[in-house]
mmCIF file of C-alpha atoms in Angstrom:
data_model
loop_
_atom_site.group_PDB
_atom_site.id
_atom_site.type_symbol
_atom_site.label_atom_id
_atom_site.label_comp_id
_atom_site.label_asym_id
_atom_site.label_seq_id
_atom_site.Cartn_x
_atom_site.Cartn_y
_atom_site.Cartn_z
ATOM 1 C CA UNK A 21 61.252 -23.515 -12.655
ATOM 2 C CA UNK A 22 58.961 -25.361 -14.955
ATOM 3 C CA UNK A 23 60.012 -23.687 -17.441
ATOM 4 C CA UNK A 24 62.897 -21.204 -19.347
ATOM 5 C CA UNK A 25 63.509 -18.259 -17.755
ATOM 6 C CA UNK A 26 65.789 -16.242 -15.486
ATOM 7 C CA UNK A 27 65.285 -14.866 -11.868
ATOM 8 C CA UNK A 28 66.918 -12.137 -10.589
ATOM 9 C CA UNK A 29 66.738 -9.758 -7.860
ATOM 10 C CA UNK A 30 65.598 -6.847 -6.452
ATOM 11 C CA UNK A 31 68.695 -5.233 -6.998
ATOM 12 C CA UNK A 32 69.198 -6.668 -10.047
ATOM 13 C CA UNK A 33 65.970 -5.642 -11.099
ATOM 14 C CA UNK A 34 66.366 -1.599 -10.589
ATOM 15 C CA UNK A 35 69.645 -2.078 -13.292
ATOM 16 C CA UNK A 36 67.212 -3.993 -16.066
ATOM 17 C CA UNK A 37 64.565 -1.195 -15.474
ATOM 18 C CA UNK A 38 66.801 1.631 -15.468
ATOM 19 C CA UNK A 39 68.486 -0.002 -18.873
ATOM 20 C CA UNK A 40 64.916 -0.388 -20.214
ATOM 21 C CA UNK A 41 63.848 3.330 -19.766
ATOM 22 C CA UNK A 42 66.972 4.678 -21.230
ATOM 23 C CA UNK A 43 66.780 2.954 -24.028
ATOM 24 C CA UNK A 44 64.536 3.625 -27.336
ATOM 25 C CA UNK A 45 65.084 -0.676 -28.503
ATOM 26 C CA UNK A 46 66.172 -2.624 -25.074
ATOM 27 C CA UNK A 47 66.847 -6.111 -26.032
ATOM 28 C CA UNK A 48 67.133 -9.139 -23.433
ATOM 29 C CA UNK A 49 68.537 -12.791 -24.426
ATOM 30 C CA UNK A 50 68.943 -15.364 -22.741
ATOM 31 C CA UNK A 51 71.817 -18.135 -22.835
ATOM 32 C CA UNK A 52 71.184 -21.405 -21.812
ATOM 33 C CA UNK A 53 73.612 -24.054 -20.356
ATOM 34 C CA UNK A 54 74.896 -26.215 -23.115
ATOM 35 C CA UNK A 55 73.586 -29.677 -22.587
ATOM 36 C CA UNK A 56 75.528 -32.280 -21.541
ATOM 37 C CA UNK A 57 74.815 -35.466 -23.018
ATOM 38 C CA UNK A 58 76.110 -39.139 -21.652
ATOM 39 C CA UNK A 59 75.827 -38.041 -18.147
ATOM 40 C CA UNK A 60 71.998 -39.089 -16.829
ATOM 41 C CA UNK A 61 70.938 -42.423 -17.331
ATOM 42 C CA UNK A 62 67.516 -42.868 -18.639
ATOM 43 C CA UNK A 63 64.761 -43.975 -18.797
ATOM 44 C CA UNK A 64 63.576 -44.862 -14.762
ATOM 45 C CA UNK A 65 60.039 -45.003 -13.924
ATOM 46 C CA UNK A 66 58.866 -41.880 -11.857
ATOM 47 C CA UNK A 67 57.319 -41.750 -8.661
ATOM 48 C CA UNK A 68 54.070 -40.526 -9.943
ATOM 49 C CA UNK A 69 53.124 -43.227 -12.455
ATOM 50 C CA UNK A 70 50.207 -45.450 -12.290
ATOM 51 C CA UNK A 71 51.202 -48.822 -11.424
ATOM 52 C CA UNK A 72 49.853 -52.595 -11.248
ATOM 53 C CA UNK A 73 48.003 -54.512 -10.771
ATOM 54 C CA UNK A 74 44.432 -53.750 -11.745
ATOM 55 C CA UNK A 75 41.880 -53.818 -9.014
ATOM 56 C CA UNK A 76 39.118 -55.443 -11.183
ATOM 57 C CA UNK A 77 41.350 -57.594 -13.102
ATOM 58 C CA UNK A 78 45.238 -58.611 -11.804
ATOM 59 C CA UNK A 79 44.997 -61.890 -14.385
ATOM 60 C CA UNK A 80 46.127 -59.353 -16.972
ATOM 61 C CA UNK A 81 49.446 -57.210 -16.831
ATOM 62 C CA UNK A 82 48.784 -53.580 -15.753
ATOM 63 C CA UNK A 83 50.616 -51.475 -16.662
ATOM 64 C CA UNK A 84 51.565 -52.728 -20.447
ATOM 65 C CA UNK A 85 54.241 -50.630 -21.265
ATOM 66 C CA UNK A 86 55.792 -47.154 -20.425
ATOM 67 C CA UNK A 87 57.039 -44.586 -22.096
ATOM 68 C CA UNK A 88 58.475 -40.833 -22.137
ATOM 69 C CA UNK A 89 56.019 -38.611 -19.587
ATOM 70 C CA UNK A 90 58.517 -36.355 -17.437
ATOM 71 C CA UNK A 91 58.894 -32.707 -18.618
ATOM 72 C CA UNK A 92 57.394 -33.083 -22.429
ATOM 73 C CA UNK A 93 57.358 -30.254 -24.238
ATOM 74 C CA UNK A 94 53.412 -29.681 -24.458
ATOM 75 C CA UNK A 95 50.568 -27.362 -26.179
ATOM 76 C CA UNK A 96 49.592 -25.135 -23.406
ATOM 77 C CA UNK A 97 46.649 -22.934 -22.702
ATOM 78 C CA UNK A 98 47.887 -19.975 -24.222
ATOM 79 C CA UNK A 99 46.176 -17.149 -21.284
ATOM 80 C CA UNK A 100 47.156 -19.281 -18.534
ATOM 81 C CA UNK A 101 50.389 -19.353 -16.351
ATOM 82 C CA UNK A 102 52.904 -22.107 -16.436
ATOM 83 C CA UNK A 103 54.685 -20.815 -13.653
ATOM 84 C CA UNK A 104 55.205 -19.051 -10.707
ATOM 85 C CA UNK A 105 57.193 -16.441 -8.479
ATOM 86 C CA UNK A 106 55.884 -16.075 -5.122
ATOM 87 C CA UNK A 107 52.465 -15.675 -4.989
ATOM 88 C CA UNK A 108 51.729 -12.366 -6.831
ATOM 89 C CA UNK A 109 53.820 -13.080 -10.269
ATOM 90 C CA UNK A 110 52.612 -15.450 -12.633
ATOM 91 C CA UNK A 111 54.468 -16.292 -15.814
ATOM 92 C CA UNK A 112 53.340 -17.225 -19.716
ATOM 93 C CA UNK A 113 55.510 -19.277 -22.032
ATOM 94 C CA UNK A 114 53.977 -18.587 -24.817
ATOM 95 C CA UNK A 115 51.231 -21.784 -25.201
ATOM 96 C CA UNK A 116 53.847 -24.179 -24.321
ATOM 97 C CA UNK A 117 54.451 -25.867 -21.213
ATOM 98 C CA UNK A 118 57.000 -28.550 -19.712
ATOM 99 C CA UNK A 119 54.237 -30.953 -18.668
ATOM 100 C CA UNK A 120 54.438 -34.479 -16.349
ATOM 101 C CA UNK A 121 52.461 -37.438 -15.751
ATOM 102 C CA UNK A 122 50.644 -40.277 -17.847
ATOM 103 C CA UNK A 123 48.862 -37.624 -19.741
ATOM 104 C CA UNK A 124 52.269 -37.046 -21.130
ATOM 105 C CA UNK A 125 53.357 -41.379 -21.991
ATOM 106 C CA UNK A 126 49.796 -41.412 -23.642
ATOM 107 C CA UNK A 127 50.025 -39.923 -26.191
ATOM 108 C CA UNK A 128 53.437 -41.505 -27.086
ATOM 109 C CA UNK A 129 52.361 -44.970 -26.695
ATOM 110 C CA UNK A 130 49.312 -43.757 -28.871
ATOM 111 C CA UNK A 131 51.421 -42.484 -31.305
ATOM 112 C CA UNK A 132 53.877 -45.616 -31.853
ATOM 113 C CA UNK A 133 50.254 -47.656 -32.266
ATOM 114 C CA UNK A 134 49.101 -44.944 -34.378
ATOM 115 C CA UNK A 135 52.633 -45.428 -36.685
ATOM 116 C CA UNK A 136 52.520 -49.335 -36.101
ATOM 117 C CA UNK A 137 48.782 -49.124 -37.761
ATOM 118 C CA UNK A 138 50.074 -47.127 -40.552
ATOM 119 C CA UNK A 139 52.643 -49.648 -41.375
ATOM 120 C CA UNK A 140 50.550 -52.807 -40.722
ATOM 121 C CA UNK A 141 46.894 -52.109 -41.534
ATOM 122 C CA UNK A 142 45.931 -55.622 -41.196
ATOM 123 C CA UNK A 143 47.193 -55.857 -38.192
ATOM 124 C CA UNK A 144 44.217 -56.112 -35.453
ATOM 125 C CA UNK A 145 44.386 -53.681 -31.698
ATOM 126 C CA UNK A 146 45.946 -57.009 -29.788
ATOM 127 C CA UNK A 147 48.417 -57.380 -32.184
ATOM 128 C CA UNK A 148 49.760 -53.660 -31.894
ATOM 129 C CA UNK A 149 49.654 -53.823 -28.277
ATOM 130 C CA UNK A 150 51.537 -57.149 -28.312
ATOM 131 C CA UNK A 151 54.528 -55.918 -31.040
ATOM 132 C CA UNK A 152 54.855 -53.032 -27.986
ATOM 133 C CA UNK A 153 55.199 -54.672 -25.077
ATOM 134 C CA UNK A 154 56.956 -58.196 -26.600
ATOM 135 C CA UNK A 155 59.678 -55.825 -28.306
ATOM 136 C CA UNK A 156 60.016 -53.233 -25.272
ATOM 137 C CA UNK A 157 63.246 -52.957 -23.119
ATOM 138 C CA UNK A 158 63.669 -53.508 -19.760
ATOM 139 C CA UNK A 159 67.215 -52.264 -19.949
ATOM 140 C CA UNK A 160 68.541 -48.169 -19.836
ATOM 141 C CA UNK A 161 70.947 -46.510 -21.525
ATOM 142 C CA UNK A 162 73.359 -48.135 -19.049
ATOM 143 C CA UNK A 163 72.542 -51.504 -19.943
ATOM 144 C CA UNK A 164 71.246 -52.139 -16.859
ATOM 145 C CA UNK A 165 67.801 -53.174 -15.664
ATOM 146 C CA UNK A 166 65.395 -50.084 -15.531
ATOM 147 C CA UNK A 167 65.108 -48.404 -12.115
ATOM 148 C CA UNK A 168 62.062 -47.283 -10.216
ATOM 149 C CA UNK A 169 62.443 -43.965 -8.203
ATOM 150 C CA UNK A 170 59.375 -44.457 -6.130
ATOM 151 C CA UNK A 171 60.777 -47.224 -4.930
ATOM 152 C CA UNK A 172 63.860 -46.279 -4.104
ATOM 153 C CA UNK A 173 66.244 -46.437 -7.122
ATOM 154 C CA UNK A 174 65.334 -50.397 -6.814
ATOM 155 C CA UNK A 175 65.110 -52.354 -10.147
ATOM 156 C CA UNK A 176 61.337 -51.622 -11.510
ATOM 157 C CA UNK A 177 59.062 -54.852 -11.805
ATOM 158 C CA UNK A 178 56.292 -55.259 -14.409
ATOM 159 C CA UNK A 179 53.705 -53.843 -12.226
ATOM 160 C CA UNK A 180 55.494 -50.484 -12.433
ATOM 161 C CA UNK A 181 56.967 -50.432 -15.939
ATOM 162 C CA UNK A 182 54.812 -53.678 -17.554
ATOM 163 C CA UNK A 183 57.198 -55.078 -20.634
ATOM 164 C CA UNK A 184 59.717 -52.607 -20.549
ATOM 165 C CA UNK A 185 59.927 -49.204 -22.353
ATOM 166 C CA UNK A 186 58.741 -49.154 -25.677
ATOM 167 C CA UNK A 187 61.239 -49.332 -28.693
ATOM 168 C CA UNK A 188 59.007 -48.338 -31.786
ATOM 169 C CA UNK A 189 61.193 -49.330 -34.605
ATOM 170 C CA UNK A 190 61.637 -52.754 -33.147
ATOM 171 C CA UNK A 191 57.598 -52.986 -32.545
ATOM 172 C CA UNK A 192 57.445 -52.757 -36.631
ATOM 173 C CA UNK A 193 58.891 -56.111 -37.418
ATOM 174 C CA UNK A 194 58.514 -58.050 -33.673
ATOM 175 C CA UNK A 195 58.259 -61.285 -35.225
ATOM 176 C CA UNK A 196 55.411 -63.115 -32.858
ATOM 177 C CA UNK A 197 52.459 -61.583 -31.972
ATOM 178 C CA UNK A 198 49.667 -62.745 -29.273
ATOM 179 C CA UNK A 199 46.745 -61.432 -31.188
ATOM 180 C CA UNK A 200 42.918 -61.609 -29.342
ATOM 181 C CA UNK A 201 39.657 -61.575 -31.249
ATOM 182 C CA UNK A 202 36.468 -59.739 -29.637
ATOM 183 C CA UNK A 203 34.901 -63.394 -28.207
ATOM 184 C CA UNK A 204 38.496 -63.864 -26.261
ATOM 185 C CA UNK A 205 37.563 -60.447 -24.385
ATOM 186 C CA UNK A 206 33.865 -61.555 -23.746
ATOM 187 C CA UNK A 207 35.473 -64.765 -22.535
ATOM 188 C CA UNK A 208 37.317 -62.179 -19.972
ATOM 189 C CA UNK A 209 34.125 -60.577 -18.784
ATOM 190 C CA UNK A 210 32.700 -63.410 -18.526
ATOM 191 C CA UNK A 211 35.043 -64.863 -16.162
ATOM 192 C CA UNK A 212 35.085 -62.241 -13.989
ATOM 193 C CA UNK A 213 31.195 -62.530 -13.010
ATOM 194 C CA UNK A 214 29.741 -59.477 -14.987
ATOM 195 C CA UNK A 215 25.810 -59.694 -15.524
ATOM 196 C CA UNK A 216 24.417 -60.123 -19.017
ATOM 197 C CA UNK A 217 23.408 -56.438 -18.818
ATOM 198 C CA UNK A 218 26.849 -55.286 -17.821
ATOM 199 C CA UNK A 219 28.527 -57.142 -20.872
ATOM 200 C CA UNK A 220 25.787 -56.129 -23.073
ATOM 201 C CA UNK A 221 26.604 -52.030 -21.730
ATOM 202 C CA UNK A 222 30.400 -52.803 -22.948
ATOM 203 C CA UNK A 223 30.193 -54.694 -25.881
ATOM 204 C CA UNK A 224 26.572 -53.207 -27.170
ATOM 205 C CA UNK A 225 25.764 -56.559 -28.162
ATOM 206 C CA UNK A 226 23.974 -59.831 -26.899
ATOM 207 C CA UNK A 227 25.285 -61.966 -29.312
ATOM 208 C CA UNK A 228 28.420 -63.494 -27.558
ATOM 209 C CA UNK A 229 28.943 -66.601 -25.846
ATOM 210 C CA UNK A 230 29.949 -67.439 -22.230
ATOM 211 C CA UNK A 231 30.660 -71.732 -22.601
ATOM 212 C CA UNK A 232 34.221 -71.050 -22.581
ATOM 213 C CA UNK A 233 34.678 -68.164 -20.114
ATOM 214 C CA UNK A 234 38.611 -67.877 -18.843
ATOM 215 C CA UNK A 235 40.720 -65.415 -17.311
ATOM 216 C CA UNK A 236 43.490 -66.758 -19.384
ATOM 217 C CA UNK A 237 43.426 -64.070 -22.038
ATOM 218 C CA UNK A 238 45.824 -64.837 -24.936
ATOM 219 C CA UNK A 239 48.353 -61.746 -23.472
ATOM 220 C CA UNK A 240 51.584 -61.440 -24.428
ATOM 221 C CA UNK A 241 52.313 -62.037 -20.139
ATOM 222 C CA UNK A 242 52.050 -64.084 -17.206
ATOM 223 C CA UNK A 243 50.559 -63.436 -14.100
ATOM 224 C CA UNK A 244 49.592 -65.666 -10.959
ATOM 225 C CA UNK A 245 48.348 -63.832 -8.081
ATOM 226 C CA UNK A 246 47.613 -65.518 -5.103
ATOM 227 C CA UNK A 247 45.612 -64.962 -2.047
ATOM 228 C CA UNK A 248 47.490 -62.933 0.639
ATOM 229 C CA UNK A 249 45.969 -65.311 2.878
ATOM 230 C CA UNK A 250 46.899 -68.448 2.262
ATOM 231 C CA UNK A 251 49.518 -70.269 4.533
ATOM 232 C CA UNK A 252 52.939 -68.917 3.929
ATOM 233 C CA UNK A 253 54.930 -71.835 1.843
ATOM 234 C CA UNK A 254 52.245 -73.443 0.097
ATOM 235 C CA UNK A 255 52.723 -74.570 -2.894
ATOM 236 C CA UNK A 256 50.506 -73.204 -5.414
ATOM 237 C CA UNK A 257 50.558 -73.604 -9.407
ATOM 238 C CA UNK A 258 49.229 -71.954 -12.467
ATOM 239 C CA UNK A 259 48.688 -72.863 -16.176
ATOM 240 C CA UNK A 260 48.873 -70.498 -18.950
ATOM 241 C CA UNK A 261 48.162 -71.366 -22.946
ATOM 242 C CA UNK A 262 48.809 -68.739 -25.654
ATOM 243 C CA UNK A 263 48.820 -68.883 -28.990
ATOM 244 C CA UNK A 264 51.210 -66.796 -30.999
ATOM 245 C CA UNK A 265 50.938 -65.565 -34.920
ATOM 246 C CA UNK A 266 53.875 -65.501 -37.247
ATOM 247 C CA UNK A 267 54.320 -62.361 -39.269
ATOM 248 C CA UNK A 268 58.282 -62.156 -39.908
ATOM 249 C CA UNK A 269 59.743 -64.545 -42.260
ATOM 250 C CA UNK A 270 57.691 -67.268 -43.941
ATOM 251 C CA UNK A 271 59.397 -70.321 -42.794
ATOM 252 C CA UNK A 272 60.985 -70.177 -39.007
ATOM 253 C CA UNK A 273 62.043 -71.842 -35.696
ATOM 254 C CA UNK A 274 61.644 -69.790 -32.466
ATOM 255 C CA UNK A 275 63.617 -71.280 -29.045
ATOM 256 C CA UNK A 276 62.349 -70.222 -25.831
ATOM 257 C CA UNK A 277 64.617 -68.991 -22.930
ATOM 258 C CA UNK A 278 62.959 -68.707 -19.415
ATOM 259 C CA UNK A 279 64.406 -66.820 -16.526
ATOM 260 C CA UNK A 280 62.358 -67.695 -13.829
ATOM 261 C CA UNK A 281 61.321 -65.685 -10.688
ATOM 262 C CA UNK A 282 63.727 -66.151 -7.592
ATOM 263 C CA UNK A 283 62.647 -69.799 -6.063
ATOM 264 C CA UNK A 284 59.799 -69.996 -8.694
ATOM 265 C CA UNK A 285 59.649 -73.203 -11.341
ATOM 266 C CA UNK A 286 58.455 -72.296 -14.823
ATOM 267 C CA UNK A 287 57.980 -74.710 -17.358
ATOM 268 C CA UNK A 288 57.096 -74.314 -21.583
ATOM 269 C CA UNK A 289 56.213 -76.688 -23.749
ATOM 270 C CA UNK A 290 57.077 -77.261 -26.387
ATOM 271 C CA UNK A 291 60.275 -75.812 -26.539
ATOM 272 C CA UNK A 292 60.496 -74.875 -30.053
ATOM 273 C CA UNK A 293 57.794 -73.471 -32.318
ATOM 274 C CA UNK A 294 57.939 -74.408 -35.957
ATOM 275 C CA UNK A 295 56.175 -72.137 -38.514
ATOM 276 C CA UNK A 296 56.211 -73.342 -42.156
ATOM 277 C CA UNK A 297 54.545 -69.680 -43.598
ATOM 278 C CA UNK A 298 53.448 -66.563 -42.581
ATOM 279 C CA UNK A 299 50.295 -65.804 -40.875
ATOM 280 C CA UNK A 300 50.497 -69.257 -39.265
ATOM 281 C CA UNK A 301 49.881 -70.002 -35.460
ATOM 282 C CA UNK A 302 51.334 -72.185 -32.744
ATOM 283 C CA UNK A 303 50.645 -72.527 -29.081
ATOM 284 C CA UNK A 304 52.438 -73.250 -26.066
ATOM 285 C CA UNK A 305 51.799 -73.759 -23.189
ATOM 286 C CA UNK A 306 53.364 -72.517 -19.188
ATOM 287 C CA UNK A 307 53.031 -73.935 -16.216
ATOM 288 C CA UNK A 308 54.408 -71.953 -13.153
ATOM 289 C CA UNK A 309 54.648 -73.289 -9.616
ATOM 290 C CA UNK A 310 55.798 -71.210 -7.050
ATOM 291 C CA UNK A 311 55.616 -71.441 -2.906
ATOM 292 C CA UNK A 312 52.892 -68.226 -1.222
ATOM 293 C CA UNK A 313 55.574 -65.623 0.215
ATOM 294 C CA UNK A 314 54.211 -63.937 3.778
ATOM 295 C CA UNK A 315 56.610 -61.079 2.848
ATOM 296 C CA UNK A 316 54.185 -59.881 -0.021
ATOM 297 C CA UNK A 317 57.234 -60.077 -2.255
ATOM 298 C CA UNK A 318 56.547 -59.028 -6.018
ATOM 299 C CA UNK A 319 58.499 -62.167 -7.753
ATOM 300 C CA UNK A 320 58.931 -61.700 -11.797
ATOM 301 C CA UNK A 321 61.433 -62.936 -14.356
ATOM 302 C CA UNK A 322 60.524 -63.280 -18.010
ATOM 303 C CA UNK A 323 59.838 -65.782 -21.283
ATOM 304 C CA UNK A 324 61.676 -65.480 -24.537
ATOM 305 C CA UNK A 325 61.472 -66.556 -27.719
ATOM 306 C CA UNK A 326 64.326 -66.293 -29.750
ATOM 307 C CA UNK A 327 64.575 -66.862 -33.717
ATOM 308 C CA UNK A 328 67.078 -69.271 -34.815
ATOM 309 C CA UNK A 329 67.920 -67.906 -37.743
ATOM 310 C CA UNK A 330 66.918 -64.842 -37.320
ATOM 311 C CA UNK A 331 67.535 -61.627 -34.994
ATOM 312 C CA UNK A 332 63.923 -61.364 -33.549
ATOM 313 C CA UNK A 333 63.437 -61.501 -30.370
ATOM 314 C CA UNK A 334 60.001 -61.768 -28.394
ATOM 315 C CA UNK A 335 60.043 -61.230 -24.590
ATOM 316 C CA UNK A 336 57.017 -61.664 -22.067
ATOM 317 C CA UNK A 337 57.483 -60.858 -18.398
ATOM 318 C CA UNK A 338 56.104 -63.458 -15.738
ATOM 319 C CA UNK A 339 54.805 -61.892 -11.912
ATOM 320 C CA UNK A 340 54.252 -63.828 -9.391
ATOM 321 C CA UNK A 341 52.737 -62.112 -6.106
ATOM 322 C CA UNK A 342 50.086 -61.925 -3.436
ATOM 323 C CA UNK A 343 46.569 -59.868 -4.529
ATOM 324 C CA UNK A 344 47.641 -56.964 -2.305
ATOM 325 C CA UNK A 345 50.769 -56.294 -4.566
ATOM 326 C CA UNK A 346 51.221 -52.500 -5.612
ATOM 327 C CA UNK A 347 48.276 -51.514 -3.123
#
């Protein structure tokens, strides 16, 4: 069931009746199975979750994050059913309902940005998004790498879970942030052949400017997809810049750490990122060659920048995979 309740049957159900007619105040209760705590491992991606990459864009990271959506506790339509016995009985709870799906991570993702806001008013809708996913874990409660059950209990990639799962009280203070002003997102459209009248219908405006049109949004990730058709072992390379904002401590040194994708060469530079106040910006640069994989592998690994002197920690994930990945 879907939600609390008890079944019983038909013989049970003559005793409850009988003990409800003979008696002026019958009273029912039920008692619920203590929960166990430290047994289930959590969080996994579900089966039902809306995965990577995006069919009109895969240069940019779908999903971004993830986050609780399996059996929430939800407002419920209070003269509907929530669940059902057979065919003929339908059951109430009351305007509440355990509810699952991306309706259900929504509004917790929304939520932390709606907190994150609260806390840093200045702070612009990239720069939220990019505290989520560069602070978000990859790892469960086991310590071990997240694990997708629609894929067999096998370790989730970014195009199932994107950064990780989010951590909200990390996001507050993440240190780096890849922040994106509106003319980086017309650079986007741009790229990716829209009319004049299209990008005028989503940014109700004509004044923008198409010279410098790129798919290489400033995105705190890294994707190169690849034809599924080219010849199997080519070599094939991509270039990434971004440019990242300091809003920790005034004066700092970041490191970078790179775990590269199985057989995949990824190189940063520089290798260190100096910031002499807050509010100040630096940009790197990535360069990722990897060989085209007939097996339609999805490849990934990960970028970090680590304070020096400090405990923050800011993580991008890298994909590497054909264009019919996730499909």
């Amino acid at each position: 069931m879907s939600c609390p309740g008890v079944l019983i049957s038909a013989t049970e159900l003559a005793t409850v009746i009988h003990y409800i007619n003979s008696s002026d105040n019958p009273i029912a209760a039920i008692k619920f199975r203590q929960t166990v705590t430290g047994k289930e491992v959590a969080p996994s991606v579900t089966d039902y979750t809306s995965r990577g990459p995006s069919p009109n864009c895969p240069a940019v990271l779908k999903p971004d994050v993830m986050a609780p959506g399996s059996l929430v506790l939800a407002s419920w339509i209070p003269d509907d059913y929530t669940a059902a016995v057979g065919k003929n009985t339908l059951l109430s709870s009351e305007g509440f309902n355990l509810i699952s799906g991306t309706s259900m991570a929504c509004p917790h993702a929304s939520g932390v940005a709606a907190l994150l806001r609260g806390v840093h008013p200045e702070w612009s809708h990239a720069a939220i998004r990019s505290a989520m996913m560069t602070t978000a874990t990859e790892l469960d409660s086991s310590m071990m790498p997240i694990k997708d059950v629609g894929q067999n209990f096998t370790v989730a990639s970014p195009l199932a879970m994107g950064a990780g799962h989010i951590v909200p009280n990390l996001a507050m203070d993440p240190g780096l942030v890849y922040d994106a002003a509106p003319q980086d997102y017309v650079s986007l459209l741009c790229s990716m052949n829209f009319t004049r009248n299209q990008i005028m219908t989503i940014t109700r405006s004509n004044n923008y400017d198409c010279a410098n049109s790129s798919l290489d949004l400033n995105y705190p990730s890294f994707v190169a997809f690849y034809d599924k058709n080219v010849t199997t072992g080519a070599m094939l390379k991509h270039r990434f810049r971004r440019v990242v904002t300091n809003v920790g401590a005034a004066a700092t040194t970041y490191k970078v750490k790179v775990a590269p994708p199985e057989g995949v060469k990824v190189a940063v530079w520089p290798q260190s990122l100096v910031f002499g106040k807050k509010n100040e910006q630096r940009d790197y640069y990535v360069e990722i060659v990897y060989p085209s994989d007939g097996q339609g592998r999805v490849l990934y690994g990960s970028i970090v920048w680590s304070e020096e002197s400090g405990s923050h920690v800011v993580r991008s994930p890298i994909v590497v995979a054909p264009t019919s990945a996730g499909k």
